[in-house]
Amino acid sequence: MDQLALDLMAYYDQDATLRAERQVDPERAIRRAEFLDLLRAEGRRTLLEVGTGPGRDATVFAAAGIQVSGVDLAAEQVRLARRAGVDAYQATIWDMPFPPRCFEAGWSMSTLLHVPDSRFDAAIDAIVSKLLPGAPLAVGLWGGVDHEGASERDVITPPRFFSRRSHDRLRRMLARAGAVERFVTWGESPGWQYQWALVRVRHRDAT
């Protein structure tokens, strides 16, 4: 495991309890409800969450009857998620303990922003590999400008690595996973807007 991952683990282990108590952003909660409506409309029952944290989103999906499995880099986040009843595992994006193409949908909020541009394609491929063709994949990130480096906002040490992307560039990067059906942003700060995308998964080996 590289130093970037070790630093993220250290940060999120320290942040776990506060994160579990923090309310999800209201705008993101709206997108979550819309995504849940989509899962119901399409009859999808299984969901992979990448970056499950303490289970704030997973518990909402599970309460609605969705079978959720999640992964997170930080052991303390996983412990809290399991305590909340989530089927959660400590793993990186690249070693998720699930067979290929076994989930009907995917959800990943504020996780891929910690992946450097140099590894983004590999990370998207790893997530897509666990999803069925045609699965809806929701991805949320902070961005709006192109910038990579340690966060200047963090008070916990070590600070987190962020890879922020402009809206247009992120849309192009996500298109590797499939058709970008929706792309919405909110927030007033140009460099720290939240980007939420719905991608319809297409496997690269599809003919």
PDB file of C-alpha atoms in Angstrom:
ATOM      1  CA  MET A   1       0.000   0.000   0.000  1.00  0.00           C
ATOM      2  CA  ASP A   2       1.442   3.376  -0.989  1.00  0.00           C
ATOM      3  CA  GLN A   3       1.902   6.411   1.256  1.00  0.00           C
ATOM      4  CA  LEU A   4      -1.118   8.204  -0.181  1.00  0.00           C
ATOM      5  CA  ALA A   5      -3.388   5.333   0.898  1.00  0.00           C
ATOM      6  CA  LEU A   6      -1.736   5.105   4.317  1.00  0.00           C
ATOM      7  CA  ASP A   7      -2.262   8.826   4.893  1.00  0.00           C
ATOM      8  CA  LEU A   8      -5.922   8.567   3.887  1.00  0.00           C
ATOM      9  CA  MET A   9      -6.409   5.630   6.234  1.00  0.00           C
ATOM     10  CA  ALA A  10      -4.867   7.596   9.101  1.00  0.00           C
ATOM     11  CA  TYR A  11      -7.029  10.631   8.400  1.00  0.00           C
ATOM     12  CA  TYR A  12     -10.305   8.768   8.075  1.00  0.00           C
ATOM     13  CA  ASP A  13      -9.676   6.574  11.097  1.00  0.00           C
ATOM     14  CA  GLN A  14      -9.418   9.758  13.162  1.00  0.00           C
ATOM     15  CA  ASP A  15     -12.419  11.357  11.445  1.00  0.00           C
ATOM     16  CA  ALA A  16     -14.775   8.367  11.705  1.00  0.00           C
ATOM     17  CA  THR A  17     -16.800   9.251  14.796  1.00  0.00           C
ATOM     18  CA  LEU A  18     -17.370  12.862  13.769  1.00  0.00           C
ATOM     19  CA  ARG A  19     -18.288  11.784  10.248  1.00  0.00           C
ATOM     20  CA  ALA A  20     -20.848   9.321  11.581  1.00  0.00           C
ATOM     21  CA  GLU A  21     -22.528  12.126  13.524  1.00  0.00           C
ATOM     22  CA  ARG A  22     -22.456  14.616  10.659  1.00  0.00           C
ATOM     23  CA  GLN A  23     -25.592  15.120   8.580  1.00  0.00           C
ATOM     24  CA  VAL A  24     -25.405  14.389   4.868  1.00  0.00           C
ATOM     25  CA  ASP A  25     -25.563  17.545   2.753  1.00  0.00           C
ATOM     26  CA  PRO A  26     -29.249  18.222   1.899  1.00  0.00           C
ATOM     27  CA  GLU A  27     -28.570  18.470  -1.836  1.00  0.00           C
ATOM     28  CA  ARG A  28     -26.754  15.149  -1.781  1.00  0.00           C
ATOM     29  CA  ALA A  29     -29.642  13.618   0.148  1.00  0.00           C
ATOM     30  CA  ILE A  30     -31.941  14.708  -2.687  1.00  0.00           C
ATOM     31  CA  ARG A  31     -29.710  12.958  -5.234  1.00  0.00           C
ATOM     32  CA  ARG A  32     -29.667   9.857  -3.035  1.00  0.00           C
ATOM     33  CA  ALA A  33     -33.475   9.807  -2.947  1.00  0.00           C
ATOM     34  CA  GLU A  34     -33.622  10.232  -6.718  1.00  0.00           C
ATOM     35  CA  PHE A  35     -31.151   7.398  -7.177  1.00  0.00           C
ATOM     36  CA  LEU A  36     -33.194   5.174  -4.888  1.00  0.00           C
ATOM     37  CA  ASP A  37     -36.286   5.952  -6.970  1.00  0.00           C
ATOM     38  CA  LEU A  38     -34.323   4.901 -10.064  1.00  0.00           C
ATOM     39  CA  LEU A  39     -33.276   1.611  -8.453  1.00  0.00           C
ATOM     40  CA  ARG A  40     -36.892   0.871  -7.567  1.00  0.00           C
ATOM     41  CA  ALA A  41     -38.148   1.798 -11.025  1.00  0.00           C
ATOM     42  CA  GLU A  42     -35.618  -0.526 -12.660  1.00  0.00           C
ATOM     43  CA  GLY A  43     -36.108  -3.333 -10.130  1.00  0.00           C
ATOM     44  CA  ARG A  44     -32.493  -3.253  -8.960  1.00  0.00           C
ATOM     45  CA  ARG A  45     -31.847  -4.893  -5.592  1.00  0.00           C
ATOM     46  CA  THR A  46     -28.078  -5.024  -5.078  1.00  0.00           C
ATOM     47  CA  LEU A  47     -25.760  -2.050  -4.642  1.00  0.00           C
ATOM     48  CA  LEU A  48     -21.992  -1.668  -4.327  1.00  0.00           C
ATOM     49  CA  GLU A  49     -20.893   1.369  -2.341  1.00  0.00           C
ATOM     50  CA  VAL A  50     -17.269   2.392  -2.821  1.00  0.00           C
ATOM     51  CA  GLY A  51     -16.186   4.569   0.086  1.00  0.00           C
ATOM     52  CA  THR A  52     -18.952   3.558   2.464  1.00  0.00           C
ATOM     53  CA  GLY A  53     -17.585   5.517   5.424  1.00  0.00           C
ATOM     54  CA  PRO A  54     -19.627   4.948   8.592  1.00  0.00           C
ATOM     55  CA  GLY A  55     -22.609   3.849   6.510  1.00  0.00           C
ATOM     56  CA  ARG A  56     -24.662   7.036   6.319  1.00  0.00           C
ATOM     57  CA  ASP A  57     -25.856   6.347   2.772  1.00  0.00           C
ATOM     58  CA  ALA A  58     -25.785   2.550   2.962  1.00  0.00           C
ATOM     59  CA  THR A  59     -28.208   2.455   5.879  1.00  0.00           C
ATOM     60  CA  VAL A  60     -30.725   4.560   3.929  1.00  0.00           C
ATOM     61  CA  PHE A  61     -30.538   2.249   0.929  1.00  0.00           C
ATOM     62  CA  ALA A  62     -30.772  -0.841   3.148  1.00  0.00           C
ATOM     63  CA  ALA A  63     -33.824   0.540   4.962  1.00  0.00           C
ATOM     64  CA  ALA A  64     -35.495   0.791   1.559  1.00  0.00           C
ATOM     65  CA  GLY A  65     -34.866  -2.890   0.855  1.00  0.00           C
ATOM     66  CA  ILE A  66     -31.671  -2.612  -1.199  1.00  0.00           C
ATOM     67  CA  GLN A  67     -28.964  -5.187  -0.456  1.00  0.00           C
ATOM     68  CA  VAL A  68     -25.847  -3.050   0.053  1.00  0.00           C
ATOM     69  CA  SER A  69     -22.218  -4.117   0.289  1.00  0.00           C
ATOM     70  CA  GLY A  70     -19.581  -1.480   0.878  1.00  0.00           C
ATOM     71  CA  VAL A  71     -15.830  -1.032   1.007  1.00  0.00           C
ATOM     72  CA  ASP A  72     -13.742   1.595   2.726  1.00  0.00           C
ATOM     73  CA  LEU A  73     -10.031   2.141   3.176  1.00  0.00           C
ATOM     74  CA  ALA A  74     -10.229   2.983   6.889  1.00  0.00           C
ATOM     75  CA  ALA A  75     -10.770   0.265   9.498  1.00  0.00           C
ATOM     76  CA  GLU A  76     -12.618   2.556  11.920  1.00  0.00           C
ATOM     77  CA  GLN A  77     -15.060   3.649   9.237  1.00  0.00           C
ATOM     78  CA  VAL A  78     -15.744  -0.008   8.458  1.00  0.00           C
ATOM     79  CA  ARG A  79     -16.236  -0.812  12.132  1.00  0.00           C
ATOM     80  CA  LEU A  80     -18.844   1.921  12.487  1.00  0.00           C
ATOM     81  CA  ALA A  81     -20.575   0.875   9.274  1.00  0.00           C
ATOM     82  CA  ARG A  82     -20.802  -2.714  10.461  1.00  0.00           C
ATOM     83  CA  ARG A  83     -22.140  -1.535  13.816  1.00  0.00           C
ATOM     84  CA  ALA A  84     -24.882   0.236  11.849  1.00  0.00           C
ATOM     85  CA  GLY A  85     -25.704  -3.044  10.113  1.00  0.00           C
ATOM     86  CA  VAL A  86     -23.862  -2.510   6.839  1.00  0.00           C
ATOM     87  CA  ASP A  87     -22.133  -5.377   5.033  1.00  0.00           C
ATOM     88  CA  ALA A  88     -18.824  -3.497   4.941  1.00  0.00           C
ATOM     89  CA  TYR A  89     -15.239  -4.531   4.218  1.00  0.00           C
ATOM     90  CA  GLN A  90     -11.871  -2.826   4.554  1.00  0.00           C
ATOM     91  CA  ALA A  91     -10.422  -2.746   1.063  1.00  0.00           C
ATOM     92  CA  THR A  92      -9.025  -0.507  -1.620  1.00  0.00           C
ATOM     93  CA  ILE A  93     -10.757   0.086  -4.927  1.00  0.00           C
ATOM     94  CA  TRP A  94      -8.325  -2.375  -6.474  1.00  0.00           C
ATOM     95  CA  ASP A  95      -8.892  -5.321  -4.119  1.00  0.00           C
ATOM     96  CA  MET A  96     -12.623  -5.322  -3.450  1.00  0.00           C
ATOM     97  CA  PRO A  97     -13.663  -8.811  -2.214  1.00  0.00           C
ATOM     98  CA  PHE A  98     -16.456  -9.405  -4.718  1.00  0.00           C
ATOM     99  CA  PRO A  99     -16.721 -11.437  -7.921  1.00  0.00           C
ATOM    100  CA  PRO A 100     -16.952  -9.704 -11.303  1.00  0.00           C
ATOM    101  CA  ARG A 101     -20.265  -8.271 -12.491  1.00  0.00           C
ATOM    102  CA  CYS A 102     -22.236  -9.159  -9.368  1.00  0.00           C
ATOM    103  CA  PHE A 103     -23.924  -5.846  -8.473  1.00  0.00           C
ATOM    104  CA  GLU A 104     -26.919  -4.243 -10.149  1.00  0.00           C
ATOM    105  CA  ALA A 105     -25.928  -0.663  -9.237  1.00  0.00           C
ATOM    106  CA  GLY A 106     -23.041   1.383  -7.825  1.00  0.00           C
ATOM    107  CA  TRP A 107     -22.707   4.391  -5.534  1.00  0.00           C
ATOM    108  CA  SER A 108     -19.476   6.265  -4.721  1.00  0.00           C
ATOM    109  CA  MET A 109     -19.495   9.641  -2.999  1.00  0.00           C
ATOM    110  CA  SER A 110     -16.367  11.700  -2.286  1.00  0.00           C
ATOM    111  CA  THR A 111     -14.004   8.797  -2.920  1.00  0.00           C
ATOM    112  CA  LEU A 112     -12.578   9.082  -6.430  1.00  0.00           C
ATOM    113  CA  LEU A 113     -11.400  12.602  -5.593  1.00  0.00           C
ATOM    114  CA  HIS A 114      -8.646  10.908  -3.574  1.00  0.00           C
ATOM    115  CA  VAL A 115      -7.421   9.014  -6.644  1.00  0.00           C
ATOM    116  CA  PRO A 116      -4.673  10.756  -8.645  1.00  0.00           C
ATOM    117  CA  ASP A 117      -5.364  11.424 -12.305  1.00  0.00           C
ATOM    118  CA  SER A 118      -2.666   8.897 -13.167  1.00  0.00           C
ATOM    119  CA  ARG A 119      -4.745   6.094 -11.586  1.00  0.00           C
ATOM    120  CA  PHE A 120      -8.266   7.311 -12.316  1.00  0.00           C
ATOM    121  CA  ASP A 121      -8.876   5.074 -15.334  1.00  0.00           C
ATOM    122  CA  ALA A 122      -7.738   2.018 -13.378  1.00  0.00           C
ATOM    123  CA  ALA A 123     -10.017   2.953 -10.473  1.00  0.00           C
ATOM    124  CA  ILE A 124     -13.051   3.392 -12.717  1.00  0.00           C
ATOM    125  CA  ASP A 125     -12.287   0.095 -14.434  1.00  0.00           C
ATOM    126  CA  ALA A 126     -12.084  -1.658 -11.041  1.00  0.00           C
ATOM    127  CA  ILE A 127     -15.485  -0.333  -9.988  1.00  0.00           C
ATOM    128  CA  VAL A 128     -17.131  -1.092 -13.319  1.00  0.00           C
ATOM    129  CA  SER A 129     -15.748  -4.637 -13.217  1.00  0.00           C
ATOM    130  CA  LYS A 130     -17.995  -5.387 -10.211  1.00  0.00           C
ATOM    131  CA  LEU A 131     -21.160  -4.035 -11.862  1.00  0.00           C
ATOM    132  CA  LEU A 132     -23.513  -5.637 -14.349  1.00  0.00           C
ATOM    133  CA  PRO A 133     -23.729  -4.167 -17.855  1.00  0.00           C
ATOM    134  CA  GLY A 134     -26.246  -1.345 -17.904  1.00  0.00           C
ATOM    135  CA  ALA A 135     -25.990  -0.750 -14.156  1.00  0.00           C
ATOM    136  CA  PRO A 136     -26.525   2.822 -12.959  1.00  0.00           C
ATOM    137  CA  LEU A 137     -23.414   4.169 -11.228  1.00  0.00           C
ATOM    138  CA  ALA A 138     -23.657   7.388  -9.202  1.00  0.00           C
ATOM    139  CA  VAL A 139     -20.407   9.248  -8.547  1.00  0.00           C
ATOM    140  CA  GLY A 140     -19.945  12.362  -6.415  1.00  0.00           C
ATOM    141  CA  LEU A 141     -16.787  14.465  -6.174  1.00  0.00           C
ATOM    142  CA  TRP A 142     -15.539  17.869  -5.125  1.00  0.00           C
ATOM    143  CA  GLY A 143     -14.120  19.887  -7.981  1.00  0.00           C
ATOM    144  CA  GLY A 144     -14.644  22.662 -10.483  1.00  0.00           C
ATOM    145  CA  VAL A 145     -10.974  23.386 -11.180  1.00  0.00           C
ATOM    146  CA  ASP A 146      -8.031  21.202 -12.108  1.00  0.00           C
ATOM    147  CA  HIS A 147      -5.753  20.819  -9.095  1.00  0.00           C
ATOM    148  CA  GLU A 148      -3.966  17.986  -7.308  1.00  0.00           C
ATOM    149  CA  GLY A 149      -2.339  18.128  -3.890  1.00  0.00           C
ATOM    150  CA  ALA A 150      -2.760  17.985  -0.128  1.00  0.00           C
ATOM    151  CA  SER A 151      -5.817  19.716   1.301  1.00  0.00           C
ATOM    152  CA  GLU A 152      -5.174  23.130   2.826  1.00  0.00           C
ATOM    153  CA  ARG A 153      -8.463  22.905   4.745  1.00  0.00           C
ATOM    154  CA  ASP A 154      -7.787  19.827   6.861  1.00  0.00           C
ATOM    155  CA  VAL A 155      -7.026  20.243  10.556  1.00  0.00           C
ATOM    156  CA  ILE A 156      -6.418  16.516  11.088  1.00  0.00           C
ATOM    157  CA  THR A 157      -2.972  15.256  10.143  1.00  0.00           C
ATOM    158  CA  PRO A 158      -1.894  13.892   7.807  1.00  0.00           C
ATOM    159  CA  PRO A 159      -3.971  16.026   5.425  1.00  0.00           C
ATOM    160  CA  ARG A 160      -5.851  14.303   2.636  1.00  0.00           C
ATOM    161  CA  PHE A 161      -4.789  14.226  -0.998  1.00  0.00           C
ATOM    162  CA  PHE A 162      -7.371  15.715  -3.363  1.00  0.00           C
ATOM    163  CA  SER A 163      -7.540  15.511  -7.121  1.00  0.00           C
ATOM    164  CA  ARG A 164     -10.090  18.073  -8.229  1.00  0.00           C
ATOM    165  CA  ARG A 165     -11.231  18.228 -11.838  1.00  0.00           C
ATOM    166  CA  SER A 166     -13.036  20.798 -13.934  1.00  0.00           C
ATOM    167  CA  HIS A 167     -16.601  19.872 -14.826  1.00  0.00           C
ATOM    168  CA  ASP A 168     -15.882  19.253 -18.494  1.00  0.00           C
ATOM    169  CA  ARG A 169     -12.804  17.175 -17.815  1.00  0.00           C
ATOM    170  CA  LEU A 170     -14.547  15.039 -15.201  1.00  0.00           C
ATOM    171  CA  ARG A 171     -17.412  14.317 -17.598  1.00  0.00           C
ATOM    172  CA  ARG A 172     -14.898  13.092 -20.153  1.00  0.00           C
ATOM    173  CA  MET A 173     -13.107  10.950 -17.565  1.00  0.00           C
ATOM    174  CA  LEU A 174     -16.343   9.359 -16.335  1.00  0.00           C
ATOM    175  CA  ALA A 175     -17.351   8.525 -19.896  1.00  0.00           C
ATOM    176  CA  ARG A 176     -14.819   5.712 -19.708  1.00  0.00           C
ATOM    177  CA  ALA A 177     -17.363   3.897 -17.519  1.00  0.00           C
ATOM    178  CA  GLY A 178     -20.283   4.440 -19.891  1.00  0.00           C
ATOM    179  CA  ALA A 179     -22.822   7.047 -20.929  1.00  0.00           C
ATOM    180  CA  VAL A 180     -23.033  10.029 -18.569  1.00  0.00           C
ATOM    181  CA  GLU A 181     -26.797  10.435 -18.281  1.00  0.00           C
ATOM    182  CA  ARG A 182     -26.831  13.232 -15.688  1.00  0.00           C
ATOM    183  CA  PHE A 183     -24.255  15.684 -14.426  1.00  0.00           C
ATOM    184  CA  VAL A 184     -25.226  18.299 -11.843  1.00  0.00           C
ATOM    185  CA  THR A 185     -23.207  20.601  -9.600  1.00  0.00           C
ATOM    186  CA  TRP A 186     -23.897  22.760  -6.576  1.00  0.00           C
ATOM    187  CA  GLY A 187     -21.998  25.087  -4.277  1.00  0.00           C
ATOM    188  CA  GLU A 188     -20.825  28.673  -4.666  1.00  0.00           C
ATOM    189  CA  SER A 189     -17.046  28.254  -4.492  1.00  0.00           C
ATOM    190  CA  PRO A 190     -15.711  27.732  -8.049  1.00  0.00           C
ATOM    191  CA  GLY A 191     -12.952  25.409  -6.886  1.00  0.00           C
ATOM    192  CA  TRP A 192     -15.025  23.473  -4.362  1.00  0.00           C
ATOM    193  CA  GLN A 193     -18.313  22.669  -6.056  1.00  0.00           C
ATOM    194  CA  TYR A 194     -19.885  19.256  -5.631  1.00  0.00           C
ATOM    195  CA  GLN A 195     -20.167  17.274  -8.846  1.00  0.00           C
ATOM    196  CA  TRP A 196     -22.755  14.483  -9.028  1.00  0.00           C
ATOM    197  CA  ALA A 197     -22.961  12.218 -12.051  1.00  0.00           C
ATOM    198  CA  LEU A 198     -25.117   9.289 -13.099  1.00  0.00           C
ATOM    199  CA  VAL A 199     -23.311   6.931 -15.460  1.00  0.00           C
ATOM    200  CA  ARG A 200     -24.867   3.987 -17.282  1.00  0.00           C
ATOM    201  CA  VAL A 201     -22.215   1.283 -17.130  1.00  0.00           C
ATOM    202  CA  ARG A 202     -20.795  -0.081 -20.341  1.00  0.00           C
ATOM    203  CA  HIS A 203     -18.056  -2.704 -20.152  1.00  0.00           C
ATOM    204  CA  ARG A 204     -15.136  -1.996 -22.405  1.00  0.00           C
ATOM    205  CA  ASP A 205     -15.132  -5.574 -23.725  1.00  0.00           C
ATOM    206  CA  ALA A 206     -18.774  -5.238 -24.861  1.00  0.00           C
ATOM    207  CA  THR A 207     -19.338  -5.728 -28.540  1.00  0.00           C
TER     208      THR A 207
END
